[in-house]
JSON list of C-alpha atoms in Angstrom, two decimals:
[
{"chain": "A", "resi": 1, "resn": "UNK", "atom": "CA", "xyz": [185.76, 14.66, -87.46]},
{"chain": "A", "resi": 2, "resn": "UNK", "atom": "CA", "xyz": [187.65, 13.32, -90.57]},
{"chain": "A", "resi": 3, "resn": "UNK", "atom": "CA", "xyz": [184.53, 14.06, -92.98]},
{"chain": "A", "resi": 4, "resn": "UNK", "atom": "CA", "xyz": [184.20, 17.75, -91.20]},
{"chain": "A", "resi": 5, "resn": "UNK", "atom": "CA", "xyz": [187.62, 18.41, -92.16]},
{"chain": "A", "resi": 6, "resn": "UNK", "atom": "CA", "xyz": [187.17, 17.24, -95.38]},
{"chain": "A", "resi": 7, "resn": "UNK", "atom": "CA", "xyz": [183.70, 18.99, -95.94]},
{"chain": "A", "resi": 8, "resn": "UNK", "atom": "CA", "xyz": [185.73, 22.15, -94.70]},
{"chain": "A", "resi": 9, "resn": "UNK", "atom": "CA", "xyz": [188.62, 21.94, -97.72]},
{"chain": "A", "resi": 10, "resn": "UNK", "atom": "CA", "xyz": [185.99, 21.23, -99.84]},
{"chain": "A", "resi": 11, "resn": "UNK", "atom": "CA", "xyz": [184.09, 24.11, -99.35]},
{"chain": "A", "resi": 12, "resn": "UNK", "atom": "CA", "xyz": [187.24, 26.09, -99.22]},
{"chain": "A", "resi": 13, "resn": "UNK", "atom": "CA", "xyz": [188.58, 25.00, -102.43]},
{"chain": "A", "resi": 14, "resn": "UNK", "atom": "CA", "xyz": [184.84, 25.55, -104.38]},
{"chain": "A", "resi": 15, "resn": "UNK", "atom": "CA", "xyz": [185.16, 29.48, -103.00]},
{"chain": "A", "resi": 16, "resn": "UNK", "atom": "CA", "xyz": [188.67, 30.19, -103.89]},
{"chain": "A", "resi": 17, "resn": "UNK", "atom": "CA", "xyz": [187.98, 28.53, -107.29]},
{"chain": "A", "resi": 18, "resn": "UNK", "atom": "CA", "xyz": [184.85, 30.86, -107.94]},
{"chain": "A", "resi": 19, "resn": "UNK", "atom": "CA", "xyz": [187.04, 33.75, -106.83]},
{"chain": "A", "resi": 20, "resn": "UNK", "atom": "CA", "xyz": [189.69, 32.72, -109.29]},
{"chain": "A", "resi": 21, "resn": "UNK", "atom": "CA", "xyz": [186.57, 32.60, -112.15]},
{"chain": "A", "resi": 22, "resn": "UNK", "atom": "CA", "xyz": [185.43, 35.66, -111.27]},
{"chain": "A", "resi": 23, "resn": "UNK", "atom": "CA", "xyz": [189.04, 37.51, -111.38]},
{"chain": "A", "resi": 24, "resn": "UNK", "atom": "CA", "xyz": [189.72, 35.59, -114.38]},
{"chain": "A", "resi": 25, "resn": "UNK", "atom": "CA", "xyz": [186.14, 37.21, -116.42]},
{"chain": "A", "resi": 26, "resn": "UNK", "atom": "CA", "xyz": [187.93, 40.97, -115.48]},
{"chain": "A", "resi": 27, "resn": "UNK", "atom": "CA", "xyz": [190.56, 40.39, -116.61]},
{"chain": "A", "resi": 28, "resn": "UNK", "atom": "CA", "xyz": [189.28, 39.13, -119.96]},
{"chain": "A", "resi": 29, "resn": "UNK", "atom": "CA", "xyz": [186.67, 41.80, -119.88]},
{"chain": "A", "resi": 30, "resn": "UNK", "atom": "CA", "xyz": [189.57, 44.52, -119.10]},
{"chain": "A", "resi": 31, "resn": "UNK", "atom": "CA", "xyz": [191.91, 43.20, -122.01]},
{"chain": "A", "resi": 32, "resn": "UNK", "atom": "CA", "xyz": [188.74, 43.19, -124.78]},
{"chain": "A", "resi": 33, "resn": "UNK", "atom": "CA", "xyz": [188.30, 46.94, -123.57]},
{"chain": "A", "resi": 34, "resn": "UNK", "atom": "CA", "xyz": [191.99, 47.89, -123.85]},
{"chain": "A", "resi": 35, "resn": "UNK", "atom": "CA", "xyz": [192.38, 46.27, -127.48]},
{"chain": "A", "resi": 36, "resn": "UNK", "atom": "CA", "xyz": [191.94, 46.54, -130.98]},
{"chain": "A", "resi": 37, "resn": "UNK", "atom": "CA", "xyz": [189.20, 43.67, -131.68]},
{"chain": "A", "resi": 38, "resn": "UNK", "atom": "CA", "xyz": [190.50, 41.02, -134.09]},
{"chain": "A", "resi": 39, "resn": "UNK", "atom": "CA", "xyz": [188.76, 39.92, -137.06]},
{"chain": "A", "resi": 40, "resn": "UNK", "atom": "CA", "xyz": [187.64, 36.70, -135.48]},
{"chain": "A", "resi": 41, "resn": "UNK", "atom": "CA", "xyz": [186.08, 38.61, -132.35]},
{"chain": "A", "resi": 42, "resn": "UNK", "atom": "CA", "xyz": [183.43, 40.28, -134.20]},
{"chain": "A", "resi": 43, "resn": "UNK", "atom": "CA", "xyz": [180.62, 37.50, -133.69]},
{"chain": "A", "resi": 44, "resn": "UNK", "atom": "CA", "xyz": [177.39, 39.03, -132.00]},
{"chain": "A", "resi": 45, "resn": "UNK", "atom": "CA", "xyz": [174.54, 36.62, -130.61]},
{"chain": "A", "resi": 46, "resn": "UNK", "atom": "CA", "xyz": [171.28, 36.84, -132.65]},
{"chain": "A", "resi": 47, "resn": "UNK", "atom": "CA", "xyz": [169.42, 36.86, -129.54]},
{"chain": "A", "resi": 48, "resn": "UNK", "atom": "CA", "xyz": [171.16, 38.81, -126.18]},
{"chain": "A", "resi": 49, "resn": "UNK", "atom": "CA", "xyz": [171.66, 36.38, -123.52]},
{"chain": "A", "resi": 50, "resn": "UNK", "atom": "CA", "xyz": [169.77, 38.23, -120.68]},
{"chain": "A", "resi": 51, "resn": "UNK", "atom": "CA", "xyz": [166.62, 37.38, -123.20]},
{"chain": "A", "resi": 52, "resn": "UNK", "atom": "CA", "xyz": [166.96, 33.88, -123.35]},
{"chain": "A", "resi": 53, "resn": "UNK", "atom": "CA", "xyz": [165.90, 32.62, -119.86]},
{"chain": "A", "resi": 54, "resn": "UNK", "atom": "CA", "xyz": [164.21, 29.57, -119.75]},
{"chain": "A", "resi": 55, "resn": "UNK", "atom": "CA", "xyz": [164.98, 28.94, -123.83]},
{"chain": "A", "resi": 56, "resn": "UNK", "atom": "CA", "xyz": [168.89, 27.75, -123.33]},
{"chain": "A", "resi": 57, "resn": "UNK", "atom": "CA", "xyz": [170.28, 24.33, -124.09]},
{"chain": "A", "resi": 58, "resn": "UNK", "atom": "CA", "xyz": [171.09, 22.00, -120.64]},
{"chain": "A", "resi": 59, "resn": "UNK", "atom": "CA", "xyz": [174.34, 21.63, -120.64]},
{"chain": "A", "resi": 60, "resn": "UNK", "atom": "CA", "xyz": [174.74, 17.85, -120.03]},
{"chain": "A", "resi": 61, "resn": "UNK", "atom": "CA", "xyz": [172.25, 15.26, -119.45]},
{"chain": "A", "resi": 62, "resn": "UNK", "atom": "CA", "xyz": [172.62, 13.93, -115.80]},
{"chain": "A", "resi": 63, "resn": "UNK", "atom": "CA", "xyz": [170.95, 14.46, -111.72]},
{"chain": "A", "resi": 64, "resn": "UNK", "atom": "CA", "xyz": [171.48, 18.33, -110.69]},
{"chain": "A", "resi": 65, "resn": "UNK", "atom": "CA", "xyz": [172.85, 17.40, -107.23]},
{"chain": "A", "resi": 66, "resn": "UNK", "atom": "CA", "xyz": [174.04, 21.42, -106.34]},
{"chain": "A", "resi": 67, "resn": "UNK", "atom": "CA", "xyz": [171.75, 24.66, -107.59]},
{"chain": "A", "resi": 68, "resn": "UNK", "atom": "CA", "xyz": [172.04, 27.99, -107.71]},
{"chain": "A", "resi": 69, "resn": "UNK", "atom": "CA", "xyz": [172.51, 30.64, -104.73]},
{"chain": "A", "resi": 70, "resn": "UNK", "atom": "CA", "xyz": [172.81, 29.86, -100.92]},
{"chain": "A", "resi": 71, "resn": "UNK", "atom": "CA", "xyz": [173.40, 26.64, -100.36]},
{"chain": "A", "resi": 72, "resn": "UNK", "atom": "CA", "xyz": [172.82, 25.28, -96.40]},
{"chain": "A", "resi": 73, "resn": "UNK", "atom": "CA", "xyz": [175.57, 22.52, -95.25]},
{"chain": "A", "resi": 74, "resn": "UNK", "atom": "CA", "xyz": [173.62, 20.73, -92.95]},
{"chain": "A", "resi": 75, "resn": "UNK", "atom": "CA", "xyz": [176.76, 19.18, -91.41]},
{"chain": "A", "resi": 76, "resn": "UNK", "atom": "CA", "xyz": [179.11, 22.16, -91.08]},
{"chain": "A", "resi": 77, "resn": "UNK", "atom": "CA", "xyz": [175.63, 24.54, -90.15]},
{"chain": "A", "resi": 78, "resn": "UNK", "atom": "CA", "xyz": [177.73, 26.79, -93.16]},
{"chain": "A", "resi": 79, "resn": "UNK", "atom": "CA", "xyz": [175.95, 28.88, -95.42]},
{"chain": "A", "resi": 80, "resn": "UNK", "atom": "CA", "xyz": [177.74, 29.62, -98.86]},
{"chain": "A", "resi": 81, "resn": "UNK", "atom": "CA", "xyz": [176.51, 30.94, -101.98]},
{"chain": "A", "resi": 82, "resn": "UNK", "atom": "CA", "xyz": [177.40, 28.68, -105.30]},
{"chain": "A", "resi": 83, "resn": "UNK", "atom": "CA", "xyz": [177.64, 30.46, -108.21]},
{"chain": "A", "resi": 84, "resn": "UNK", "atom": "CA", "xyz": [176.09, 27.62, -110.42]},
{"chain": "A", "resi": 85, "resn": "UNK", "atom": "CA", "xyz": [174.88, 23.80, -110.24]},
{"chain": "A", "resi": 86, "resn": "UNK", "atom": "CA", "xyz": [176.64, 21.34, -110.29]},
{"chain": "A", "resi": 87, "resn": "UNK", "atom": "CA", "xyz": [175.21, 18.10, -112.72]},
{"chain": "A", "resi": 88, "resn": "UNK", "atom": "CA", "xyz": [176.16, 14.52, -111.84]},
{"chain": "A", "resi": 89, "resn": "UNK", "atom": "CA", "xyz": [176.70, 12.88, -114.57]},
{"chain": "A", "resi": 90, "resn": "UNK", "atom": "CA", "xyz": [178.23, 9.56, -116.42]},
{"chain": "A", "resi": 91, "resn": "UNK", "atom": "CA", "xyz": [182.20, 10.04, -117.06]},
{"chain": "A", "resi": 92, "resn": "UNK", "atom": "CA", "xyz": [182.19, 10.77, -121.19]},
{"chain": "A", "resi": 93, "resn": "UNK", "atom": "CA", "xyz": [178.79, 12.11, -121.33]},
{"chain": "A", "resi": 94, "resn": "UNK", "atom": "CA", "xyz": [178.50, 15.33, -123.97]},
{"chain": "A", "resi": 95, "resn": "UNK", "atom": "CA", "xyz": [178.86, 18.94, -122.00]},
{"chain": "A", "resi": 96, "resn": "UNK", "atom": "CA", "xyz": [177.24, 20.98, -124.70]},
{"chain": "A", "resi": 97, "resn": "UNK", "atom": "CA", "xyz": [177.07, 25.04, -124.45]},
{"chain": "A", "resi": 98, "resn": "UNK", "atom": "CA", "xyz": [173.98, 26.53, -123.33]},
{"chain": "A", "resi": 99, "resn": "UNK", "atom": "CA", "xyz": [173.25, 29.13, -126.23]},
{"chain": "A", "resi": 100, "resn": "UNK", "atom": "CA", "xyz": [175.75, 30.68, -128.54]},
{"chain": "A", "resi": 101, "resn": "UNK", "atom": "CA", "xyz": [179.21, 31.99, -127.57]},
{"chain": "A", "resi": 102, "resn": "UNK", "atom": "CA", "xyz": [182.96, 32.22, -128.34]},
{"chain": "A", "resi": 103, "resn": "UNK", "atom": "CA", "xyz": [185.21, 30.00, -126.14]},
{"chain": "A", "resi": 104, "resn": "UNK", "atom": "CA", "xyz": [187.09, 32.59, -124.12]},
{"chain": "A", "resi": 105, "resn": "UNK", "atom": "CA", "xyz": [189.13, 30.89, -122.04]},
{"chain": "A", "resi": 106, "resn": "UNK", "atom": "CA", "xyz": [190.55, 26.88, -121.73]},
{"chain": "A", "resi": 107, "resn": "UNK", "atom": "CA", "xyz": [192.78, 26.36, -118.69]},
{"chain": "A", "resi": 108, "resn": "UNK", "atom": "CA", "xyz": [192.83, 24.33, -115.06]},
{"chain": "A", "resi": 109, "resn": "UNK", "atom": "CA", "xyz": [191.49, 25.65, -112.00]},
{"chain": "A", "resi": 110, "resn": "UNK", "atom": "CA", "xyz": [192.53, 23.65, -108.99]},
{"chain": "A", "resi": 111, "resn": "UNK", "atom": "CA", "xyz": [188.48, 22.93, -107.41]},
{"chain": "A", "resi": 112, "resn": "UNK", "atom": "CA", "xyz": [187.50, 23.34, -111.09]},
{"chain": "A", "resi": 113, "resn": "UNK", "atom": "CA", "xyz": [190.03, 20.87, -113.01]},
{"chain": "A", "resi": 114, "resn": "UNK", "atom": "CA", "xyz": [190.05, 21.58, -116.87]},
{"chain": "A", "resi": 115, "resn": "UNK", "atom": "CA", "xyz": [187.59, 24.08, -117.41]},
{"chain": "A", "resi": 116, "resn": "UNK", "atom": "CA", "xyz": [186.23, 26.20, -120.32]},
{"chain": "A", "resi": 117, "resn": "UNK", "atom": "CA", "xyz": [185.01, 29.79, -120.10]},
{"chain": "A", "resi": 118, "resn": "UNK", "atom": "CA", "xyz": [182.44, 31.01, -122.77]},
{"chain": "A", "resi": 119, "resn": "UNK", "atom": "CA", "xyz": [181.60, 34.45, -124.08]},
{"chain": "A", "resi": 120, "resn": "UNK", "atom": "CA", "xyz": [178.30, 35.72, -124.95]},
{"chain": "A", "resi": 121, "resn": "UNK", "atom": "CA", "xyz": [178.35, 39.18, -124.70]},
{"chain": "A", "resi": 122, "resn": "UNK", "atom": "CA", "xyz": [177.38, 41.84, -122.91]},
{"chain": "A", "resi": 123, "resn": "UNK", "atom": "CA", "xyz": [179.60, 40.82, -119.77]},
{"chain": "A", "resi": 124, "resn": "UNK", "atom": "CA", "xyz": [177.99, 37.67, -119.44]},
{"chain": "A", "resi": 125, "resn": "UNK", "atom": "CA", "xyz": [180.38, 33.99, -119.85]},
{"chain": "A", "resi": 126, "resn": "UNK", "atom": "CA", "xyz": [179.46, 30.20, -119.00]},
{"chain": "A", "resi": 127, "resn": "UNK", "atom": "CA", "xyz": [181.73, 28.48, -117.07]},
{"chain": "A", "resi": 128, "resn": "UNK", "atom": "CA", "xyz": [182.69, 24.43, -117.82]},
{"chain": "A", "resi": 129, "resn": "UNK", "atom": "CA", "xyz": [184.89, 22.60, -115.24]},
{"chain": "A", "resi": 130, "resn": "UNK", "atom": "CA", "xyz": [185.68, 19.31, -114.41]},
{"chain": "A", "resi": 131, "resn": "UNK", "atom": "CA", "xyz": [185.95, 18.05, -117.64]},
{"chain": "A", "resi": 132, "resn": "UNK", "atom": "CA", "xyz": [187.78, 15.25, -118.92]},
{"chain": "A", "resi": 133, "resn": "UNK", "atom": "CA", "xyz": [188.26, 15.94, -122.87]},
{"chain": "A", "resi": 134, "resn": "UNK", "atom": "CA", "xyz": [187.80, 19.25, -124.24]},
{"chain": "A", "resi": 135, "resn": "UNK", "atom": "CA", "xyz": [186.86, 19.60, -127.87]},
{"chain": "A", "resi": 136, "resn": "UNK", "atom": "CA", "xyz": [186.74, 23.11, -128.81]},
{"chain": "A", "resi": 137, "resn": "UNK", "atom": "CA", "xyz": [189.56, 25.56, -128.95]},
{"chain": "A", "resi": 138, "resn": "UNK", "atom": "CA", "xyz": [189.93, 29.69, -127.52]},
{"chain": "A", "resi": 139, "resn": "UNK", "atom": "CA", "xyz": [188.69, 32.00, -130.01]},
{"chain": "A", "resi": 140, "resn": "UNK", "atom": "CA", "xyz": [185.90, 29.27, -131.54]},
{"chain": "A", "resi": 141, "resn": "UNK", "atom": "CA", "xyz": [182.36, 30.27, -131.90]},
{"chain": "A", "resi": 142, "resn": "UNK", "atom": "CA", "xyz": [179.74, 28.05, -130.66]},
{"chain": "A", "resi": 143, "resn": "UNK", "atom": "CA", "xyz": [176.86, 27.71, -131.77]},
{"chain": "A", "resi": 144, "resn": "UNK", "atom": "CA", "xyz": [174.12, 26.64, -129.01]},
{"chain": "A", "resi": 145, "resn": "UNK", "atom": "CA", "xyz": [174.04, 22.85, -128.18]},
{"chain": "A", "resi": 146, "resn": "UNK", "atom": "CA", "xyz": [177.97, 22.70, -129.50]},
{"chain": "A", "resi": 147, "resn": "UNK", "atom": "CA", "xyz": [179.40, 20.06, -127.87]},
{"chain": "A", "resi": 148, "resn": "UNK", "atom": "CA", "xyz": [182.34, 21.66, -125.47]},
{"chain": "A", "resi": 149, "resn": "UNK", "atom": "CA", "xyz": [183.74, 18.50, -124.10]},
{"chain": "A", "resi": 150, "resn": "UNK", "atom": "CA", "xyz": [182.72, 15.56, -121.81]},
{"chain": "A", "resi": 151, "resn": "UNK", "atom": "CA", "xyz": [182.06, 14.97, -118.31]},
{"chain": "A", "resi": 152, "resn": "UNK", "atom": "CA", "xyz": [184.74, 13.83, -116.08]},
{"chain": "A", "resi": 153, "resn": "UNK", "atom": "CA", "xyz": [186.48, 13.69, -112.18]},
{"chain": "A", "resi": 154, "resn": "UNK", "atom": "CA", "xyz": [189.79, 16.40, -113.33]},
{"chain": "A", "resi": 155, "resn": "UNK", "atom": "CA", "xyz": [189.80, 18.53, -109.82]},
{"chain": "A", "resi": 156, "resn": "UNK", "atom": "CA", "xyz": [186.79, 16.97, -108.08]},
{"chain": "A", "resi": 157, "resn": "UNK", "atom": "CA", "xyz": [186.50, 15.29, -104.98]},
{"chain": "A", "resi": 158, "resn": "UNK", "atom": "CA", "xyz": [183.16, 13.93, -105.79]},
{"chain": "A", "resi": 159, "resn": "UNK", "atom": "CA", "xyz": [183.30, 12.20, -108.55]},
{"chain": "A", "resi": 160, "resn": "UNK", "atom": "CA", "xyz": [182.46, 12.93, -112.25]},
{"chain": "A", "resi": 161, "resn": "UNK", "atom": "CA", "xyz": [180.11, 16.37, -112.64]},
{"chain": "A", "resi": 162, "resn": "UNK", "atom": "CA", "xyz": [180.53, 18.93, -114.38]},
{"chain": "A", "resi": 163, "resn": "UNK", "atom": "CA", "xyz": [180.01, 22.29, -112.79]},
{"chain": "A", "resi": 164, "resn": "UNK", "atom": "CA", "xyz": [177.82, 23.46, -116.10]},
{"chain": "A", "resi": 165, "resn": "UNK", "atom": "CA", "xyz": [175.73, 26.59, -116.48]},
{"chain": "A", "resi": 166, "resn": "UNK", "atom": "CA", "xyz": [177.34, 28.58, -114.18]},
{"chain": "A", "resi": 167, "resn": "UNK", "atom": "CA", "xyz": [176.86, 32.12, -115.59]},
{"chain": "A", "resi": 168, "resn": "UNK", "atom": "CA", "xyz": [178.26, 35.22, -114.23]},
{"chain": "A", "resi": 169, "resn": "UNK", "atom": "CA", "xyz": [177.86, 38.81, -115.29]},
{"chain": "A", "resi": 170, "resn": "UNK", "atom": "CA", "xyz": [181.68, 40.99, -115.21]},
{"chain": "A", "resi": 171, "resn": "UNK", "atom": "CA", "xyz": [179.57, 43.91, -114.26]},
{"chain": "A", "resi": 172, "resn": "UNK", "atom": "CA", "xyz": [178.06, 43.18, -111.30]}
]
């Protein structure tokens, strides 16, 4: 009963985190419409991101142990959709970024821990959590295979994984 109350919280805190992403990319893609651009904001991927399926960098070297889309919890009989996988990996292993970008966003995201949101055009952003050291700084431009940060436990309950490559599109 214990673990089902657990599993519950769990699952609870992964939605409201994704909801918290997801309001966060508006309201970054809201404020870049409203404003002048900067000088340093006028980087533009060679190659758009919607073309680079199956050609992107992994973002850490580990065991995907989540994946993309509905997602059956055989214990609770839930059904919830996960935005990304989730990689288990060694604690200080390299999170790199999957293509290139502009580091958006650095902040903490209680069921994220330290997490790092990445830009590359067109309304589409990376999202980095559970990190333990971040090495890159809002307003930077990554190239692909950059290294981000490294792997570690900040707001998990399951040890060290990053949740890396999730993507997410502000216009849909």
């Amino acid at each position: 009963r214990k673990d089902q109350d657990l599993l519950r919280i769990q699952l609870s805190e992964k939605k409201l985190a994704a909801q918290r992403i997801e309001s966060l990319i508006k309201t970054l893609e809201t404020q870049r419409e409203s404003l002048p651009v900067p000088p340093e904001v006028t980087w533009k991927p060679e190659i758009p991101f919607d073309q680079l399926k199956g050609k992107m960098n992994w973002p850490t070297m580990g065991r995907v142990v989540s994946r993309f889309g509905l997602q059956r919890h055989e214990k609770l009989a839930t059904v919830t959709e996960n935005p990304g996988i989730e990689i288990e990996a060694s604690e200080g292993t390299p999170v790199v970024s999957v293509c290139a970008g502009q580091v958006t966003k650095i902040t903490w995201l209680r069921g994220y821990g330290n997490t790092v949101l990445v830009d590359h055009r067109d309304g589409y952003y990376t999202v980095y959590a559970h990190l333990d050291q971040i090495l890159v700084r809002e307003g930077q431009v990554l190239s692909g295979g950059e290294m981000i940060g490294r792997v570690g436990q900040s707001g998990s309950l399951s040890g060290p994984r990053p949740v890396s490559y999730t993507h997410l599109r502000a216009h849909e």
